[in-house]
Amino acid sequence: MRQTKTAQTILFGILFLFFLQALSDFIESIYAFGLLVTAFTIQVASIVLLFTPLVLLFFRKPPRRFVLLGLVYVALLGRLLEPLLDPGGKLVACGVSVGAFMLVFPILLGANDKVRGWGLAGGLTLAVVASIFLRTANSGLDLSESGMFQIIAWALALTAALLAWRADFPAYTASESGSASGTRVTGLAIGLAAVILTIYFAFASPTVIARWTGYSYFAIVAVLVVTFTLFALLLASGRLSQWLTRRFVLGWNLLFVLSMVLTILPHQIAFPSERTAYPLDAPGVSPLAILPLLLMLIFSPVLMIDFMLLVRALSAERPSMRQLGGSFVLAALFLLVIIFFHVFTSIYDYAPVVGPLFRDRFWLVYLLAGLGVVLPLLLVRPETFNAEAPQVAAPFTTVAVGSLALLSLGVLYLKSSAPLASPSSEGLKVMTYNIQQGYDKIGDKNLDGQLAVIRSVNPDLLGLQESDIARLANGNADAVRYFADNLGMYSYYGPTTTTGTFGIALLSRYPIQNPRTFFMYSTGEQTAAIYAEIAAQGKTYQAFVT
């Protein structure tokens, strides 16, 4: 049965969303086991699931439709089950889901002659904005993985399963002789991996960007969702295809990568090695530093254009199954290496030889990811840039993306209301809590359990340690935002995630005045402290967190 453009966009949107979620949970689960120094063999074995495209090396012809359909269902089911399982089961479930997706995508993307990438660009845009909504609706955590709201994921999975069953997957026209250029196919596959990686690193969860910079989360989300809505409108109108010359696309990408690096650099600190340089105040940031941030957010839809062009170029090469398998294995290796580099920026002290190379070089990881997108575009043949009528579901794509954007702004506005303080009438109750990056003793992320502990104490002031979980090793969640929103407290995040510390934060039922962060001398992992003033009950208290 022929599938409509709307059905294609919905199907691809759900598949991309589930892949981003499963990949995030997979890396988080591996890190959790490493954090608790348990089951190292499970870690090693689970990483192999990223390299399932190796299976394609044994195929001379494309798998039959029922095999592809089965892989789609396995990927969806793994993502649905993983929030319900213990840490070991979660690791296996999300790993199997990622592994199935890593097999599905080479086959689908390599054969997508009919869609020619435009439908994929619309689906990926829908997935990113849906991820933003699900994160903002739950204060930085994915709403579809939380309690009763998991029904959202089940409804999406059922929709995708039905659409996949009815889909007429494009006929694969691979060259059995492998006449396609292996170098070109590999480069294009790495480019596709780099696009997904860049989205996963930051844009699918904008709280990450807010914690890089300390700028308004509401403003960042607003600019991002409005930008993607305008992009969806241009995509559906067909006007965008007229501008896609090689020079225009490469220029757009270079500006995006440059603005991304310049967004991070002002918040990066090169820590001196001399003991006498400490305590070291966090340096001030110029008001002009907001400009590259705005440009990065406005330029970010170029990732969707890149994905479309890379898919079209890959399909035009007509690679054999074996070439696809080998190329996507190398793409998975690139993805894994850059993820490790990102993790090293905070655990450099625990990764001898390689780790210290990434201390104070948070920006470098994003430059490498950006180059992983830009350089493969040089392999795209000139004719691939030629204008053609986009195969996009219009006006569905615009309406869906715009609706999710409005919902994101609505829930964020409601959560951004001023805290309703109910302070103690006498004295201040102070609590300090090392939340171990949100994990409990068995390695399960348990922010709700930690929230219950905090509520049982009912402090006026709360100091948190190991609270910098707004990074990929911890699923790009945000414990400080989650606690502050649910407790109705003011918050100060302390050192930004670009500094490589393990995170400290201050929450208060009274307004936090004159907060600042300073760093102390350390021979291993970088340590920091927060100083702030709390005006309460006619007195001014000085609060420190370290």
Short mmCIF file of C-alpha atoms in Angstrom, two decimals, residues 136-479:
data_model
loop_
_atom_site.label_atom_id
_atom_site.label_comp_id
_atom_site.label_asym_id
_atom_site.label_seq_id
_atom_site.Cartn_x
_atom_site.Cartn_y
_atom_site.Cartn_z
CA THR A 136 10.56 21.02 28.93
CA ALA A 137 7.31 19.45 30.15
CA ASN A 138 9.21 17.55 32.85
CA SER A 139 11.84 20.09 33.94
CA GLY A 140 14.70 18.60 31.92
CA LEU A 141 13.71 14.92 32.14
CA ASP A 142 11.92 13.09 29.33
CA LEU A 143 8.21 13.08 30.21
CA SER A 144 7.50 9.95 28.12
CA GLU A 145 9.78 7.90 30.41
CA SER A 146 8.17 9.06 33.64
CA GLY A 147 5.40 7.22 35.52
CA MET A 148 1.94 7.31 33.97
CA PHE A 149 3.19 9.53 31.14
CA GLN A 150 4.90 6.53 29.60
CA ILE A 151 1.55 6.09 27.88
CA ILE A 152 2.80 8.78 25.46
CA ALA A 153 5.62 6.49 24.32
CA TRP A 154 3.30 3.49 24.01
CA ALA A 155 0.85 5.50 21.88
CA LEU A 156 3.67 6.71 19.63
CA ALA A 157 5.08 3.20 19.31
CA LEU A 158 1.68 1.77 18.37
CA THR A 159 1.28 4.48 15.73
CA ALA A 160 4.73 3.76 14.31
CA ALA A 161 4.08 0.01 14.31
CA LEU A 162 0.86 0.44 12.31
CA LEU A 163 2.46 2.87 9.86
CA ALA A 164 5.44 0.57 9.36
CA TRP A 165 3.11 -2.38 8.70
CA ARG A 166 1.32 -0.39 5.99
CA ALA A 167 4.47 1.21 4.57
CA ASP A 168 5.78 0.39 1.12
CA PHE A 169 9.46 0.53 1.99
CA PRO A 170 11.49 1.71 -1.02
CA ALA A 171 12.91 -1.08 -3.16
CA TYR A 172 16.61 -1.38 -2.53
CA THR A 173 18.64 -1.06 -5.74
CA ALA A 174 22.10 -1.84 -4.43
CA SER A 175 24.93 -2.81 -6.72
CA GLU A 176 25.96 -6.36 -5.85
CA SER A 177 29.37 -5.76 -7.39
CA GLY A 178 30.07 -2.92 -4.97
CA SER A 179 30.84 -0.44 -7.75
CA ALA A 180 30.11 2.51 -5.48
CA SER A 181 33.05 4.40 -4.00
CA GLY A 182 33.76 2.90 -0.58
CA THR A 183 35.47 6.08 0.61
CA ARG A 184 32.53 8.23 -0.42
CA VAL A 185 29.94 5.90 1.16
CA THR A 186 31.92 5.77 4.41
CA GLY A 187 32.30 9.54 4.52
CA LEU A 188 28.57 10.05 3.96
CA ALA A 189 27.72 7.52 6.68
CA ILE A 190 30.03 9.32 9.13
CA GLY A 191 28.35 12.59 8.20
CA LEU A 192 24.93 11.13 9.04
CA ALA A 193 26.27 9.88 12.38
CA ALA A 194 27.74 13.33 13.11
CA VAL A 195 24.39 15.03 12.47
CA ILE A 196 22.61 12.70 14.91
CA LEU A 197 25.48 13.11 17.39
CA THR A 198 25.29 16.92 17.34
CA ILE A 199 21.52 16.84 17.86
CA TYR A 200 21.91 14.32 20.68
CA PHE A 201 24.70 16.31 22.36
CA ALA A 202 22.63 19.46 22.85
CA PHE A 203 19.67 20.34 20.66
CA ALA A 204 17.26 17.56 21.62
CA SER A 205 17.58 18.74 25.25
CA PRO A 206 18.14 22.54 25.36
CA THR A 207 18.72 22.52 29.12
CA VAL A 208 22.22 21.34 28.16
CA ILE A 209 22.85 24.63 26.33
CA ALA A 210 21.44 26.62 29.25
CA ARG A 211 23.88 24.88 31.61
CA TRP A 212 26.84 25.59 29.28
CA THR A 213 26.15 29.29 29.40
CA GLY A 214 23.96 30.17 32.38
CA TYR A 215 21.59 32.05 30.06
CA SER A 216 17.80 31.90 30.30
CA TYR A 217 16.43 28.43 29.60
CA PHE A 218 13.12 29.95 28.53
CA ALA A 219 14.82 32.23 25.99
CA ILE A 220 16.94 29.38 24.58
CA VAL A 221 13.92 27.10 24.13
CA ALA A 222 11.87 29.96 22.66
CA VAL A 223 14.46 30.86 20.03
CA LEU A 224 15.07 27.20 19.16
CA VAL A 225 11.42 26.14 18.73
CA VAL A 226 10.49 29.30 16.80
CA THR A 227 13.48 28.73 14.51
CA PHE A 228 12.48 25.13 13.83
CA THR A 229 8.87 26.17 13.18
CA LEU A 230 10.01 28.72 10.59
CA PHE A 231 12.28 26.08 9.07
CA ALA A 232 9.37 23.63 8.83
CA LEU A 233 7.32 26.34 7.11
CA LEU A 234 10.08 26.96 4.55
CA LEU A 235 10.56 23.23 4.07
CA ALA A 236 6.87 22.67 3.37
CA SER A 237 6.60 25.70 1.09
CA GLY A 238 9.28 24.39 -1.28
CA ARG A 239 11.18 27.70 -1.31
CA LEU A 240 14.11 26.34 0.64
CA SER A 241 15.19 23.97 -2.14
CA GLN A 242 15.89 26.93 -4.43
CA TRP A 243 18.66 28.21 -2.15
CA LEU A 244 20.56 24.95 -1.72
CA THR A 245 23.71 25.58 -3.67
CA ARG A 246 26.96 23.99 -2.53
CA ARG A 247 28.41 27.34 -1.52
CA PHE A 248 25.28 28.34 0.43
CA VAL A 249 25.08 25.06 2.37
CA LEU A 250 28.79 24.93 3.19
CA GLY A 251 28.74 28.58 4.31
CA TRP A 252 25.69 27.94 6.48
CA ASN A 253 27.42 24.96 8.09
CA LEU A 254 30.66 26.80 8.75
CA LEU A 255 28.78 29.64 10.44
CA PHE A 256 26.86 27.12 12.55
CA VAL A 257 29.98 25.24 13.70
CA LEU A 258 31.87 28.50 14.37
CA SER A 259 28.99 29.95 16.41
CA MET A 260 28.69 26.67 18.36
CA VAL A 261 32.37 26.75 19.34
CA LEU A 262 32.21 30.48 20.14
CA THR A 263 29.16 29.85 22.33
CA ILE A 264 31.22 27.49 24.50
CA LEU A 265 34.61 29.25 24.55
CA PRO A 266 33.66 32.30 26.72
CA HIS A 267 32.51 29.88 29.42
CA GLN A 268 35.58 27.65 29.17
CA ILE A 269 38.28 28.13 31.82
CA ALA A 270 41.94 27.21 31.35
CA PHE A 271 42.79 26.30 34.93
CA PRO A 272 46.34 27.24 35.98
CA SER A 273 48.58 24.58 37.51
CA GLU A 274 50.13 26.91 40.14
CA ARG A 275 48.69 26.58 43.63
CA THR A 276 49.11 30.33 44.19
CA ALA A 277 46.55 31.11 41.48
CA TYR A 278 43.74 29.83 43.73
CA PRO A 279 41.10 30.53 44.87
CA LEU A 280 40.15 31.51 41.33
CA ASP A 281 36.93 33.38 40.66
CA ALA A 282 34.92 32.32 37.62
CA PRO A 283 35.84 34.96 35.04
CA GLY A 284 33.21 37.41 33.88
CA VAL A 285 31.64 36.91 30.47
CA SER A 286 31.10 39.77 28.02
CA PRO A 287 27.47 40.67 27.22
CA LEU A 288 28.46 40.10 23.58
CA ALA A 289 28.82 36.37 24.32
CA ILE A 290 25.08 36.03 23.79
CA LEU A 291 25.51 36.76 20.06
CA PRO A 292 27.15 33.45 19.06
CA LEU A 293 24.55 31.64 21.17
CA LEU A 294 21.70 33.26 19.24
CA LEU A 295 23.43 32.58 15.92
CA MET A 296 24.01 28.92 16.85
CA LEU A 297 20.32 28.47 17.67
CA ILE A 298 19.18 30.27 14.51
CA PHE A 299 21.60 28.35 12.28
CA SER A 300 20.85 24.93 13.85
CA PRO A 301 18.24 23.78 11.25
CA VAL A 302 21.12 23.37 8.81
CA LEU A 303 21.56 19.96 10.47
CA MET A 304 18.27 18.87 8.87
CA ILE A 305 19.45 20.11 5.46
CA ASP A 306 22.72 18.23 5.93
CA PHE A 307 20.87 15.04 6.78
CA MET A 308 18.71 15.36 3.68
CA LEU A 309 21.69 15.97 1.38
CA LEU A 310 23.74 13.15 2.87
CA VAL A 311 20.84 10.70 2.49
CA ARG A 312 20.29 11.73 -1.13
CA ALA A 313 23.99 11.37 -1.85
CA LEU A 314 24.18 7.97 -0.15
CA SER A 315 21.16 6.69 -2.05
CA ALA A 316 22.60 7.92 -5.37
CA GLU A 317 25.78 5.90 -4.76
CA ARG A 318 23.79 2.64 -4.71
CA PRO A 319 26.18 0.95 -2.26
CA SER A 320 26.07 -2.79 -1.77
CA MET A 321 24.90 -4.30 1.50
CA ARG A 322 28.49 -5.06 2.43
CA GLN A 323 29.57 -1.50 1.71
CA LEU A 324 26.70 -0.17 3.82
CA GLY A 325 27.61 -2.54 6.65
CA GLY A 326 31.28 -1.57 6.70
CA SER A 327 30.55 2.14 6.33
CA PHE A 328 28.01 2.27 9.14
CA VAL A 329 30.33 0.29 11.42
CA LEU A 330 32.94 3.02 10.92
CA ALA A 331 30.24 5.64 11.46
CA ALA A 332 29.32 3.92 14.76
CA LEU A 333 33.00 3.95 15.74
CA PHE A 334 33.16 7.70 15.03
CA LEU A 335 30.04 8.23 17.15
CA LEU A 336 31.46 6.19 20.03
CA VAL A 337 34.86 7.90 19.95
CA ILE A 338 33.35 11.41 20.07
CA ILE A 339 31.06 10.34 22.92
CA PHE A 340 34.11 9.10 24.85
CA PHE A 341 35.89 12.40 24.17
CA HIS A 342 32.87 14.24 25.59
CA VAL A 343 32.86 12.10 28.74
CA PHE A 344 36.61 12.66 29.17
CA THR A 345 36.04 16.42 29.62
CA SER A 346 34.73 15.70 33.12
CA ILE A 347 36.35 12.35 34.07
CA TYR A 348 39.81 13.16 32.69
CA ASP A 349 41.34 12.26 36.04
CA TYR A 350 40.00 8.70 35.74
CA ALA A 351 41.19 8.11 32.16
CA PRO A 352 45.02 8.15 32.15
CA VAL A 353 46.92 9.30 29.06
CA VAL A 354 43.88 10.20 26.90
CA GLY A 355 41.65 11.90 29.50
CA PRO A 356 43.96 14.83 30.37
CA LEU A 357 44.07 15.81 26.69
CA PHE A 358 40.42 16.91 27.00
CA ARG A 359 40.70 18.79 30.28
CA ASP A 360 39.57 22.40 29.72
CA ARG A 361 38.84 21.53 26.07
CA PHE A 362 35.08 21.08 26.12
CA TRP A 363 34.89 23.22 22.96
CA LEU A 364 37.14 20.78 21.08
CA VAL A 365 34.58 17.97 21.26
CA TYR A 366 31.96 20.13 19.57
CA LEU A 367 34.44 21.30 16.96
CA LEU A 368 35.22 17.66 16.10
CA ALA A 369 31.51 16.79 15.92
CA GLY A 370 30.91 19.82 13.71
CA LEU A 371 33.76 18.90 11.37
CA GLY A 372 32.26 15.41 11.22
CA VAL A 373 29.21 17.06 9.64
CA VAL A 374 30.95 19.59 7.37
CA LEU A 375 33.74 17.52 5.82
CA PRO A 376 31.47 14.74 4.45
CA LEU A 377 29.45 17.43 2.65
CA LEU A 378 32.49 17.91 0.42
CA LEU A 379 31.84 14.36 -0.84
CA VAL A 380 28.30 15.24 -1.97
CA ARG A 381 28.21 15.48 -5.76
CA PRO A 382 27.17 18.86 -7.25
CA GLU A 383 24.03 17.45 -8.87
CA THR A 384 22.73 16.44 -5.42
CA PHE A 385 22.32 20.12 -4.58
CA ASN A 386 20.08 20.71 -7.59
CA ALA A 387 16.67 22.14 -6.75
CA GLU A 388 13.76 19.73 -6.82
CA ALA A 389 10.23 19.76 -5.51
CA PRO A 390 10.48 18.68 -1.84
CA GLN A 391 8.55 15.57 -0.91
CA VAL A 392 7.30 16.94 2.39
CA ALA A 393 3.94 16.58 4.10
CA ALA A 394 2.49 20.07 3.91
CA PRO A 395 0.87 21.60 5.86
CA PHE A 396 1.12 18.73 8.40
CA THR A 397 4.84 19.24 9.12
CA THR A 398 4.42 22.95 9.85
CA VAL A 399 1.30 22.46 11.98
CA ALA A 400 2.82 19.59 13.98
CA VAL A 401 6.13 21.36 14.62
CA GLY A 402 4.37 24.65 15.41
CA SER A 403 1.97 22.96 17.83
CA LEU A 404 4.80 21.25 19.69
CA ALA A 405 6.65 24.58 19.83
CA LEU A 406 3.63 26.31 21.40
CA LEU A 407 3.19 23.47 23.89
CA SER A 408 6.87 23.72 24.85
CA LEU A 409 6.59 27.46 25.50
CA GLY A 410 3.34 26.99 27.40
CA VAL A 411 4.59 24.36 29.84
CA LEU A 412 7.86 26.22 30.27
CA TYR A 413 6.04 29.44 31.15
CA LEU A 414 3.99 27.64 33.78
CA LYS A 415 7.11 26.06 35.30
CA SER A 416 9.07 29.33 35.21
CA SER A 417 6.71 31.12 37.58
CA ALA A 418 8.33 32.62 40.69
CA PRO A 419 8.83 30.09 43.52
CA LEU A 420 6.17 30.09 46.22
CA ALA A 421 8.32 30.21 49.33
CA SER A 422 6.98 28.93 52.66
CA PRO A 423 10.05 29.58 54.85
CA SER A 424 10.43 28.66 58.48
CA SER A 425 9.41 31.26 61.03
CA GLU A 426 12.49 30.69 63.21
CA GLY A 427 16.01 30.06 61.98
CA LEU A 428 17.02 28.29 58.79
CA LYS A 429 16.96 24.57 58.21
CA VAL A 430 20.01 23.70 56.09
CA MET A 431 20.58 20.45 54.17
CA THR A 432 23.54 19.26 52.13
CA TYR A 433 23.09 16.32 49.78
CA ASN A 434 25.51 14.50 47.47
CA ILE A 435 23.09 13.06 44.92
CA GLN A 436 25.74 10.92 43.14
CA GLN A 437 24.65 12.31 39.75
CA GLY A 438 21.08 11.22 40.38
CA TYR A 439 21.73 7.48 40.84
CA ASP A 440 20.81 5.24 43.72
CA LYS A 441 22.96 2.44 45.14
CA ILE A 442 21.94 -0.09 42.46
CA GLY A 443 22.68 2.29 39.58
CA ASP A 444 19.11 3.38 38.79
CA LYS A 445 18.43 7.05 38.15
CA ASN A 446 16.16 7.93 41.04
CA LEU A 447 15.59 11.67 41.15
CA ASP A 448 12.05 11.10 42.46
CA GLY A 449 13.43 9.11 45.39
CA GLN A 450 15.95 11.85 46.12
CA LEU A 451 13.19 14.44 45.82
CA ALA A 452 11.22 12.52 48.47
CA VAL A 453 14.26 12.59 50.81
CA ILE A 454 14.56 16.36 50.38
CA ARG A 455 10.84 16.85 51.04
CA SER A 456 11.07 14.75 54.20
CA VAL A 457 13.73 17.12 55.56
CA ASN A 458 11.98 20.24 54.19
CA PRO A 459 15.06 22.48 54.20
CA ASP A 460 15.14 26.25 53.69
CA LEU A 461 18.59 26.01 52.13
CA LEU A 462 19.79 23.02 50.12
CA GLY A 463 23.33 22.47 48.91
CA LEU A 464 23.81 19.82 46.21
CA GLN A 465 26.97 18.02 45.15
CA GLU A 466 27.51 15.91 41.99
CA SER A 467 24.53 17.69 40.46
CA ASP A 468 25.90 18.47 36.96
CA ILE A 469 23.89 15.76 35.21
CA ALA A 470 22.87 18.04 32.31
CA ARG A 471 25.36 16.27 30.04
CA LEU A 472 25.24 13.20 27.87
CA ALA A 473 26.82 10.80 30.39
CA ASN A 474 23.71 11.32 32.52
CA GLY A 475 21.09 11.39 29.79
CA ASN A 476 21.17 15.19 29.36
CA ALA A 477 18.79 15.51 32.31
CA ASP A 478 18.81 18.39 34.81
CA ALA A 479 18.52 17.47 38.47
#
